[in-house]
mmCIF file with all atom_site columns, C-alpha atoms in Angstrom:
data_model
loop_
_atom_site.group_PDB
_atom_site.id
_atom_site.type_symbol
_atom_site.label_atom_id
_atom_site.label_alt_id
_atom_site.label_comp_id
_atom_site.label_asym_id
_atom_site.label_entity_id
_atom_site.label_seq_id
_atom_site.pdbx_PDB_ins_code
_atom_site.Cartn_x
_atom_site.Cartn_y
_atom_site.Cartn_z
_atom_site.occupancy
_atom_site.B_iso_or_equiv
_atom_site.pdbx_formal_charge
_atom_site.auth_seq_id
_atom_site.auth_comp_id
_atom_site.auth_asym_id
_atom_site.auth_atom_id
_atom_site.pdbx_PDB_model_num
ATOM 1   C CA . MET A 1 1   ? 17.802  41.107  -10.307 1.00 46.00 ? 123 MET A CA 1
ATOM 2   C CA . SER A 1 2   ? 21.805  40.448  -10.525 1.00 54.00 ? 124 SER A CA 1
ATOM 3   C CA . SER A 1 3   ? 22.608  39.379  -7.283  1.00 66.00 ? 125 SER A CA 1
ATOM 4   C CA . GLY A 1 4   ? 21.320  36.290  -5.216  1.00 74.00 ? 126 GLY A CA 1
ATOM 5   C CA . THR A 1 5   ? 20.535  38.254  -2.369  1.00 86.00 ? 127 THR A CA 1
ATOM 6   C CA . GLU A 1 6   ? 17.965  40.625  -4.121  1.00 87.00 ? 128 GLU A CA 1
ATOM 7   C CA . HIS A 1 7   ? 16.507  37.498  -5.762  1.00 84.00 ? 129 HIS A CA 1
ATOM 8   C CA . GLU A 1 8   ? 15.826  35.585  -2.384  1.00 89.00 ? 130 GLU A CA 1
ATOM 9   C CA . ASP A 1 9   ? 14.325  39.358  -1.041  1.00 90.00 ? 131 ASP A CA 1
ATOM 10  C CA . ARG A 1 10  ? 12.272  39.397  -3.921  1.00 91.00 ? 132 ARG A CA 1
ATOM 11  C CA . PHE A 1 11  ? 10.859  35.798  -3.452  1.00 91.00 ? 133 PHE A CA 1
ATOM 12  C CA . ARG A 1 12  ? 10.384  36.294  0.355   1.00 93.00 ? 134 ARG A CA 1
ATOM 13  C CA . ARG A 1 13  ? 8.139   39.472  -0.392  1.00 93.00 ? 135 ARG A CA 1
ATOM 14  C CA . VAL A 1 14  ? 6.344   37.680  -3.316  1.00 93.00 ? 136 VAL A CA 1
ATOM 15  C CA . TYR A 1 15  ? 5.697   34.964  -0.543  1.00 95.00 ? 137 TYR A CA 1
ATOM 16  C CA . ALA A 1 16  ? 4.801   36.705  2.283   1.00 95.00 ? 138 ALA A CA 1
ATOM 17  C CA . ALA A 1 17  ? 2.023   38.752  0.121   1.00 94.00 ? 139 ALA A CA 1
ATOM 18  C CA . ASN A 1 18  ? 0.675   35.708  -1.555  1.00 94.00 ? 140 ASN A CA 1
ATOM 19  C CA . PHE A 1 19  ? 0.787   33.000  0.953   1.00 96.00 ? 141 PHE A CA 1
ATOM 20  C CA . GLU A 1 20  ? -2.587  33.537  2.491   1.00 94.00 ? 142 GLU A CA 1
ATOM 21  C CA . PRO A 1 21  ? -4.684  34.502  -0.380  1.00 92.00 ? 143 PRO A CA 1
ATOM 22  C CA . LEU A 1 22  ? -3.280  31.278  -2.140  1.00 94.00 ? 144 LEU A CA 1
ATOM 23  C CA . LEU A 1 23  ? -4.093  29.093  0.583   1.00 94.00 ? 145 LEU A CA 1
ATOM 24  C CA . ALA A 1 24  ? -7.464  30.493  0.767   1.00 93.00 ? 146 ALA A CA 1
ATOM 25  C CA . TYR A 1 25  ? -7.856  29.760  -3.107  1.00 92.00 ? 147 TYR A CA 1
ATOM 26  C CA . ALA A 1 26  ? -6.525  26.281  -2.210  1.00 93.00 ? 148 ALA A CA 1
ATOM 27  C CA . MET A 1 27  ? -8.867  25.564  0.758   1.00 92.00 ? 149 MET A CA 1
ATOM 28  C CA . ARG A 1 28  ? -12.059 26.050  -1.447  1.00 90.00 ? 150 ARG A CA 1
ATOM 29  C CA . ARG A 1 29  ? -10.837 23.621  -3.890  1.00 91.00 ? 151 ARG A CA 1
ATOM 30  C CA . VAL A 1 30  ? -9.800  20.663  -1.788  1.00 91.00 ? 152 VAL A CA 1
ATOM 31  C CA . GLU A 1 31  ? -11.226 18.291  0.918   1.00 88.00 ? 153 GLU A CA 1
ATOM 32  C CA . GLN A 1 32  ? -8.598  18.503  3.333   1.00 90.00 ? 154 GLN A CA 1
ATOM 33  C CA . PRO A 1 33  ? -6.802  21.366  4.725   1.00 90.00 ? 155 PRO A CA 1
ATOM 34  C CA . GLU A 1 34  ? -3.689  19.141  4.616   1.00 92.00 ? 156 GLU A CA 1
ATOM 35  C CA . ASP A 1 35  ? -4.001  18.824  0.744   1.00 92.00 ? 157 ASP A CA 1
ATOM 36  C CA . ALA A 1 36  ? -4.527  23.041  0.565   1.00 94.00 ? 158 ALA A CA 1
ATOM 37  C CA . ALA A 1 37  ? -1.147  23.266  2.170   1.00 95.00 ? 159 ALA A CA 1
ATOM 38  C CA . ASP A 1 38  ? 0.633   20.750  0.050   1.00 94.00 ? 160 ASP A CA 1
ATOM 39  C CA . VAL A 1 39  ? -1.130  22.859  -2.955  1.00 95.00 ? 161 VAL A CA 1
ATOM 40  C CA . VAL A 1 40  ? 0.508   26.121  -1.555  1.00 96.00 ? 162 VAL A CA 1
ATOM 41  C CA . ALA A 1 41  ? 4.016   24.668  -0.906  1.00 96.00 ? 163 ALA A CA 1
ATOM 42  C CA . GLU A 1 42  ? 3.946   22.909  -4.394  1.00 95.00 ? 164 GLU A CA 1
ATOM 43  C CA . THR A 1 43  ? 2.793   26.216  -5.779  1.00 96.00 ? 165 THR A CA 1
ATOM 44  C CA . PHE A 1 44  ? 5.783   28.128  -4.186  1.00 96.00 ? 166 PHE A CA 1
ATOM 45  C CA . LEU A 1 45  ? 8.093   25.427  -4.999  1.00 95.00 ? 167 LEU A CA 1
ATOM 46  C CA . VAL A 1 46  ? 7.255   25.795  -8.496  1.00 95.00 ? 168 VAL A CA 1
ATOM 47  C CA . ALA A 1 47  ? 7.719   29.626  -8.011  1.00 94.00 ? 169 ALA A CA 1
ATOM 48  C CA . TRP A 1 48  ? 11.320  29.125  -6.672  1.00 93.00 ? 170 TRP A CA 1
ATOM 49  C CA . ARG A 1 49  ? 12.254  26.867  -9.542  1.00 93.00 ? 171 ARG A CA 1
ATOM 50  C CA . ARG A 1 50  ? 10.935  29.193  -12.116 1.00 92.00 ? 172 ARG A CA 1
ATOM 51  C CA . SER A 1 51  ? 11.799  32.536  -10.091 1.00 86.00 ? 173 SER A CA 1
ATOM 52  C CA . ARG A 1 52  ? 13.645  34.047  -12.914 1.00 85.00 ? 174 ARG A CA 1
ATOM 53  C CA . GLU A 1 53  ? 10.750  33.665  -14.946 1.00 88.00 ? 175 GLU A CA 1
ATOM 54  C CA . MET A 1 54  ? 8.155   35.137  -12.557 1.00 91.00 ? 176 MET A CA 1
ATOM 55  C CA . PRO A 1 55  ? 6.471   38.375  -14.117 1.00 92.00 ? 177 PRO A CA 1
ATOM 56  C CA . PRO A 1 56  ? 6.736   41.665  -12.270 1.00 89.00 ? 178 PRO A CA 1
ATOM 57  C CA . GLU A 1 57  ? 4.942   42.521  -9.111  1.00 83.00 ? 179 GLU A CA 1
ATOM 58  C CA . PRO A 1 58  ? 1.612   43.573  -10.384 1.00 82.00 ? 180 PRO A CA 1
ATOM 59  C CA . GLU A 1 59  ? 1.181   40.496  -12.402 1.00 90.00 ? 181 GLU A CA 1
ATOM 60  C CA . VAL A 1 60  ? 3.062   37.843  -9.957  1.00 93.00 ? 182 VAL A CA 1
ATOM 61  C CA . ARG A 1 61  ? -0.271  37.180  -8.049  1.00 91.00 ? 183 ARG A CA 1
ATOM 62  C CA . LEU A 1 62  ? -2.076  36.149  -11.180 1.00 91.00 ? 184 LEU A CA 1
ATOM 63  C CA . TRP A 1 63  ? 0.960   34.074  -12.541 1.00 93.00 ? 185 TRP A CA 1
ATOM 64  C CA . LEU A 1 64  ? 1.072   32.122  -9.000  1.00 94.00 ? 186 LEU A CA 1
ATOM 65  C CA . HIS A 1 65  ? -2.833  31.627  -9.226  1.00 93.00 ? 187 HIS A CA 1
ATOM 66  C CA . GLY A 1 66  ? -2.282  30.035  -12.606 1.00 92.00 ? 188 GLY A CA 1
ATOM 67  C CA . VAL A 1 67  ? 0.490   28.057  -11.038 1.00 93.00 ? 189 VAL A CA 1
ATOM 68  C CA . ALA A 1 68  ? -1.676  26.879  -8.079  1.00 93.00 ? 190 ALA A CA 1
ATOM 69  C CA . ARG A 1 69  ? -4.505  25.989  -10.687 1.00 93.00 ? 191 ARG A CA 1
ATOM 70  C CA . ARG A 1 70  ? -2.071  23.511  -12.466 1.00 93.00 ? 192 ARG A CA 1
ATOM 71  C CA . VAL A 1 71  ? -0.864  22.131  -8.987  1.00 95.00 ? 193 VAL A CA 1
ATOM 72  C CA . LEU A 1 72  ? -4.421  21.398  -8.172  1.00 93.00 ? 194 LEU A CA 1
ATOM 73  C CA . ALA A 1 73  ? -5.276  19.791  -11.584 1.00 92.00 ? 195 ALA A CA 1
ATOM 74  C CA . ASN A 1 74  ? -2.024  17.427  -10.872 1.00 93.00 ? 196 ASN A CA 1
ATOM 75  C CA . HIS A 1 75  ? -3.484  17.190  -7.309  1.00 92.00 ? 197 HIS A CA 1
ATOM 76  C CA . HIS A 1 76  ? -7.053  16.080  -8.383  1.00 91.00 ? 198 HIS A CA 1
ATOM 77  C CA . ARG A 1 77  ? -5.591  13.750  -10.913 1.00 92.00 ? 199 ARG A CA 1
ATOM 78  C CA . GLY A 1 78  ? -3.379  11.946  -8.653  1.00 91.00 ? 200 GLY A CA 1
ATOM 79  C CA . GLY A 1 79  ? -6.215  11.583  -6.124  1.00 89.00 ? 201 GLY A CA 1
ATOM 80  C CA . MET A 1 80  ? -8.292  9.638   -9.037  1.00 90.00 ? 202 MET A CA 1
ATOM 81  C CA . ARG A 1 81  ? -5.037  7.729   -9.671  1.00 91.00 ? 203 ARG A CA 1
ATOM 82  C CA . ARG A 1 82  ? -4.933  6.486   -5.828  1.00 90.00 ? 204 ARG A CA 1
ATOM 83  C CA . GLY A 1 83  ? -8.615  5.988   -5.931  1.00 90.00 ? 205 GLY A CA 1
ATOM 84  C CA . ARG A 1 84  ? -8.543  3.474   -9.064  1.00 92.00 ? 206 ARG A CA 1
ATOM 85  C CA . LEU A 1 85  ? -5.315  1.867   -7.696  1.00 90.00 ? 207 LEU A CA 1
ATOM 86  C CA . GLY A 1 86  ? -7.019  1.351   -4.185  1.00 89.00 ? 208 GLY A CA 1
ATOM 87  C CA . ASP A 1 87  ? -10.044 -0.171  -5.703  1.00 89.00 ? 209 ASP A CA 1
ATOM 88  C CA . ARG A 1 88  ? -7.758  -2.539  -7.826  1.00 89.00 ? 210 ARG A CA 1
ATOM 89  C CA . LEU A 1 89  ? -6.070  -3.367  -4.735  1.00 89.00 ? 211 LEU A CA 1
ATOM 90  C CA . ARG A 1 90  ? -9.416  -4.071  -2.711  1.00 88.00 ? 212 ARG A CA 1
ATOM 91  C CA . GLN A 1 91  ? -10.368 -6.469  -5.569  1.00 88.00 ? 213 GLN A CA 1
ATOM 92  C CA . ARG A 1 92  ? -7.201  -8.276  -5.467  1.00 85.00 ? 214 ARG A CA 1
ATOM 93  C CA . LEU A 1 93  ? -7.159  -8.805  -1.665  1.00 83.00 ? 215 LEU A CA 1
ATOM 94  C CA . ARG A 1 94  ? -10.654 -10.047 -1.900  1.00 80.00 ? 216 ARG A CA 1
ATOM 95  C CA . ALA A 1 95  ? -9.815  -12.491 -4.512  1.00 75.00 ? 217 ALA A CA 1
ATOM 96  C CA . ALA A 1 96  ? -6.722  -13.653 -2.374  1.00 69.00 ? 218 ALA A CA 1
ATOM 97  C CA . VAL A 1 97  ? -8.875  -14.166 0.528   1.00 63.00 ? 219 VAL A CA 1
ATOM 98  C CA . ALA A 1 98  ? -11.039 -16.305 -1.519  1.00 58.00 ? 220 ALA A CA 1
ATOM 99  C CA . VAL A 1 99  ? -8.761  -18.572 -2.482  1.00 53.00 ? 221 VAL A CA 1
ATOM 100 C CA . ASP A 1 100 ? -6.934  -19.131 0.888   1.00 55.00 ? 222 ASP A CA 1
ATOM 101 C CA . PRO A 1 101 ? -6.653  -22.913 0.919   1.00 57.00 ? 223 PRO A CA 1
ATOM 102 C CA . GLY A 1 102 ? -6.487  -22.834 4.552   1.00 51.00 ? 224 GLY A CA 1
ATOM 103 C CA . SER A 1 103 ? -10.286 -21.567 4.516   1.00 55.00 ? 225 SER A CA 1
ATOM 104 C CA . VAL A 1 104 ? -11.727 -23.627 1.589   1.00 55.00 ? 226 VAL A CA 1
ATOM 105 C CA . VAL A 1 105 ? -11.078 -27.415 2.742   1.00 56.00 ? 227 VAL A CA 1
ATOM 106 C CA . PRO A 1 106 ? -12.917 -28.800 5.047   1.00 58.00 ? 228 PRO A CA 1
ATOM 107 C CA . GLU A 1 107 ? -9.913  -30.216 6.942   1.00 64.00 ? 229 GLU A CA 1
ATOM 108 C CA . ARG A 1 108 ? -8.782  -26.720 7.806   1.00 69.00 ? 230 ARG A CA 1
ATOM 109 C CA . LEU A 1 109 ? -8.899  -26.922 11.681  1.00 74.00 ? 231 LEU A CA 1
ATOM 110 C CA . THR A 1 110 ? -6.870  -30.212 11.313  1.00 78.00 ? 232 THR A CA 1
ATOM 111 C CA . VAL A 1 111 ? -4.206  -28.969 8.831   1.00 78.00 ? 233 VAL A CA 1
ATOM 112 C CA . ARG A 1 112 ? -4.044  -25.616 10.784  1.00 80.00 ? 234 ARG A CA 1
ATOM 113 C CA . ALA A 1 113 ? -3.371  -27.593 13.994  1.00 83.00 ? 235 ALA A CA 1
ATOM 114 C CA . ALA A 1 114 ? -0.838  -29.971 12.394  1.00 85.00 ? 236 ALA A CA 1
ATOM 115 C CA . LEU A 1 115 ? 1.019   -26.694 10.844  1.00 86.00 ? 237 LEU A CA 1
ATOM 116 C CA . ALA A 1 116 ? 1.428   -25.055 14.310  1.00 88.00 ? 238 ALA A CA 1
ATOM 117 C CA . ARG A 1 117 ? 3.017   -28.249 15.675  1.00 90.00 ? 239 ARG A CA 1
ATOM 118 C CA . LEU A 1 118 ? 5.450   -28.306 12.991  1.00 90.00 ? 240 LEU A CA 1
ATOM 119 C CA . GLY A 1 119 ? 8.566   -26.546 13.322  1.00 90.00 ? 241 GLY A CA 1
ATOM 120 C CA . GLU A 1 120 ? 8.881   -22.976 12.286  1.00 87.00 ? 242 GLU A CA 1
ATOM 121 C CA . VAL A 1 121 ? 11.240  -23.996 9.325   1.00 88.00 ? 243 VAL A CA 1
ATOM 122 C CA . ASP A 1 122 ? 9.124   -26.896 8.193   1.00 90.00 ? 244 ASP A CA 1
ATOM 123 C CA . ARG A 1 123 ? 5.856   -24.490 8.442   1.00 89.00 ? 245 ARG A CA 1
ATOM 124 C CA . GLU A 1 124 ? 7.602   -21.563 6.646   1.00 88.00 ? 246 GLU A CA 1
ATOM 125 C CA . VAL A 1 125 ? 8.511   -24.061 3.676   1.00 93.00 ? 247 VAL A CA 1
ATOM 126 C CA . LEU A 1 126 ? 5.223   -25.487 3.112   1.00 90.00 ? 248 LEU A CA 1
ATOM 127 C CA . MET A 1 127 ? 3.353   -22.147 3.313   1.00 86.00 ? 249 MET A CA 1
ATOM 128 C CA . LEU A 1 128 ? 5.633   -20.228 1.143   1.00 88.00 ? 250 LEU A CA 1
ATOM 129 C CA . THR A 1 129 ? 5.138   -23.226 -1.301  1.00 90.00 ? 251 THR A CA 1
ATOM 130 C CA . PHE A 1 130 ? 1.595   -23.930 -0.936  1.00 85.00 ? 252 PHE A CA 1
ATOM 131 C CA . TRP A 1 131 ? -0.174  -20.810 0.498   1.00 80.00 ? 253 TRP A CA 1
ATOM 132 C CA . GLU A 1 132 ? 1.885   -18.200 -1.194  1.00 82.00 ? 254 GLU A CA 1
ATOM 133 C CA . GLY A 1 133 ? 2.593   -20.154 -4.806  1.00 85.00 ? 255 GLY A CA 1
ATOM 134 C CA . LEU A 1 134 ? 6.361   -19.942 -4.582  1.00 88.00 ? 256 LEU A CA 1
ATOM 135 C CA . GLU A 1 135 ? 8.367   -22.410 -6.666  1.00 91.00 ? 257 GLU A CA 1
ATOM 136 C CA . PRO A 1 136 ? 11.526  -23.972 -4.717  1.00 91.00 ? 258 PRO A CA 1
ATOM 137 C CA . ARG A 1 137 ? 13.744  -21.662 -6.517  1.00 91.00 ? 259 ARG A CA 1
ATOM 138 C CA . GLU A 1 138 ? 11.845  -18.618 -5.174  1.00 89.00 ? 260 GLU A CA 1
ATOM 139 C CA . VAL A 1 139 ? 11.482  -19.962 -2.046  1.00 89.00 ? 261 VAL A CA 1
ATOM 140 C CA . ALA A 1 140 ? 15.047  -20.527 -1.887  1.00 91.00 ? 262 ALA A CA 1
ATOM 141 C CA . VAL A 1 141 ? 15.568  -16.861 -2.372  1.00 88.00 ? 263 VAL A CA 1
ATOM 142 C CA . VAL A 1 142 ? 13.400  -15.712 0.301   1.00 87.00 ? 264 VAL A CA 1
ATOM 143 C CA . LEU A 1 143 ? 15.103  -18.146 2.990   1.00 88.00 ? 265 LEU A CA 1
ATOM 144 C CA . HIS A 1 144 ? 18.317  -17.379 1.882   1.00 88.00 ? 266 HIS A CA 1
ATOM 145 C CA . VAL A 1 145 ? 19.340  -21.071 1.044   1.00 92.00 ? 267 VAL A CA 1
ATOM 146 C CA . SER A 1 146 ? 19.868  -23.107 -2.070  1.00 94.00 ? 268 SER A CA 1
ATOM 147 C CA . PRO A 1 147 ? 16.945  -24.736 -3.865  1.00 94.00 ? 269 PRO A CA 1
ATOM 148 C CA . ALA A 1 148 ? 18.115  -28.174 -3.490  1.00 95.00 ? 270 ALA A CA 1
ATOM 149 C CA . ALA A 1 149 ? 17.883  -27.345 0.295   1.00 94.00 ? 271 ALA A CA 1
ATOM 150 C CA . VAL A 1 150 ? 14.594  -25.961 -0.244  1.00 94.00 ? 272 VAL A CA 1
ATOM 151 C CA . ARG A 1 151 ? 13.389  -29.266 -2.117  1.00 94.00 ? 273 ARG A CA 1
ATOM 152 C CA . THR A 1 152 ? 14.790  -31.200 0.807   1.00 95.00 ? 274 THR A CA 1
ATOM 153 C CA . ARG A 1 153 ? 13.048  -29.223 3.458   1.00 93.00 ? 275 ARG A CA 1
ATOM 154 C CA . LEU A 1 154 ? 9.930   -29.398 1.588   1.00 93.00 ? 276 LEU A CA 1
ATOM 155 C CA . SER A 1 155 ? 9.993   -33.053 1.287   1.00 93.00 ? 277 SER A CA 1
ATOM 156 C CA . ARG A 1 156 ? 10.831  -33.572 4.731   1.00 94.00 ? 278 ARG A CA 1
ATOM 157 C CA . ALA A 1 157 ? 8.090   -31.006 6.020   1.00 93.00 ? 279 ALA A CA 1
ATOM 158 C CA . ARG A 1 158 ? 5.429   -32.859 3.689   1.00 92.00 ? 280 ARG A CA 1
ATOM 159 C CA . ALA A 1 159 ? 6.193   -36.028 5.312   1.00 92.00 ? 281 ALA A CA 1
ATOM 160 C CA . ARG A 1 160 ? 6.003   -34.744 8.931   1.00 91.00 ? 282 ARG A CA 1
ATOM 161 C CA . LEU A 1 161 ? 2.674   -33.061 8.065   1.00 89.00 ? 283 LEU A CA 1
ATOM 162 C CA . ARG A 1 162 ? 1.433   -36.411 6.857   1.00 88.00 ? 284 ARG A CA 1
ATOM 163 C CA . ASN A 1 163 ? 2.360   -38.195 9.865   1.00 89.00 ? 285 ASN A CA 1
ATOM 164 C CA . LEU A 1 164 ? 0.310   -35.404 11.928  1.00 86.00 ? 286 LEU A CA 1
ATOM 165 C CA . VAL A 1 165 ? -2.407  -35.519 9.912   1.00 82.00 ? 287 VAL A CA 1
ATOM 166 C CA . GLY A 1 166 ? -2.575  -38.936 8.605   1.00 75.00 ? 288 GLY A CA 1
ATOM 167 C CA . ASP A 1 167 ? -3.554  -40.128 4.905   1.00 62.00 ? 289 ASP A CA 1
ATOM 168 C CA . ASP A 1 168 ? -7.235  -40.091 5.599   1.00 56.00 ? 290 ASP A CA 1
ATOM 169 C CA . LEU A 1 169 ? -8.620  -37.082 7.369   1.00 52.00 ? 291 LEU A CA 1
ATOM 170 C CA . GLY A 1 170 ? -12.336 -38.661 6.841   1.00 53.00 ? 292 GLY A CA 1
ATOM 171 C CA . PRO A 1 171 ? -15.199 -38.116 4.664   1.00 51.00 ? 293 PRO A CA 1
ATOM 172 C CA . PRO A 1 172 ? -15.292 -34.370 3.063   1.00 50.00 ? 294 PRO A CA 1
ATOM 173 C CA . GLY A 1 173 ? -17.822 -32.102 4.719   1.00 48.00 ? 295 GLY A CA 1
ATOM 174 C CA . HIS A 1 174 ? -18.257 -30.036 7.707   1.00 47.00 ? 296 HIS A CA 1
ATOM 175 C CA . VAL A 1 175 ? -15.441 -30.664 10.657  1.00 45.00 ? 297 VAL A CA 1
ATOM 176 C CA . LEU A 1 176 ? -16.475 -30.538 14.147  1.00 45.00 ? 298 LEU A CA 1
ATOM 177 C CA . ASP A 1 177 ? -15.172 -28.245 16.240  1.00 45.00 ? 299 ASP A CA 1
ATOM 178 C CA . VAL A 1 178 ? -16.122 -26.449 19.498  1.00 40.00 ? 300 VAL A CA 1
ATOM 179 C CA . MET A 1 179 ? -18.847 -24.131 17.748  1.00 39.00 ? 301 MET A CA 1
ATOM 180 C CA . ALA A 1 180 ? -20.143 -27.244 16.072  1.00 41.00 ? 302 ALA A CA 1
ATOM 181 C CA . ALA A 1 181 ? -20.263 -29.839 18.749  1.00 40.00 ? 303 ALA A CA 1
ATOM 182 C CA . ARG A 1 182 ? -23.667 -31.785 18.981  1.00 44.00 ? 304 ARG A CA 1
ATOM 183 C CA . ALA A 1 183 ? -25.707 -30.843 22.022  1.00 42.00 ? 305 ALA A CA 1
ATOM 184 C CA . PRO A 1 184 ? -26.441 -33.660 24.265  1.00 46.00 ? 306 PRO A CA 1
ATOM 185 C CA . GLU A 1 185 ? -29.819 -35.252 23.695  1.00 52.00 ? 307 GLU A CA 1
ATOM 186 C CA . GLU A 1 186 ? -32.610 -34.541 26.356  1.00 51.00 ? 308 GLU A CA 1
ATOM 187 C CA . GLY A 1 187 ? -32.868 -37.399 28.880  1.00 51.00 ? 309 GLY A CA 1
ATOM 188 C CA . ARG A 1 188 ? -29.371 -38.788 28.884  1.00 45.00 ? 310 ARG A CA 1
#
């Protein structure tokens, strides 16, 4: 095949003759039709890239099935990797939720209410530092300010939060809120 046009014409003939059989082959081996379409697209991409190595017409169908088989193997390996990654991410999310300081301290309602009353900058500096566990230099990068500005803002935000919450939140234990308010005693 000397000219690009002959090369493209041959590829078109091979594509037209083999698209449906390869799609059927892939559909029987994957769970989702979209995945089968991806496998066939990838198979023909490989065929296009390696078209100069494609065998003559009678053997090209078998060659394409071999390419599709390897593409399917890669697809299945990728699915297993994605599944393992998803499992690890779900474990991390469960662990991250379990250590949320706002959900483990008994005074969480008071603290959250006080945070809501703070200005946006104060709240963000406190939350990045304590909830996200960032160092002042890291907070500085997030907020696009200097580390010295973060330390100053953090000191002032702590003082404002302390003024809103107070030094003594009361005894540790259950915090009464709307859902836990005591019912009135009978006869009163």
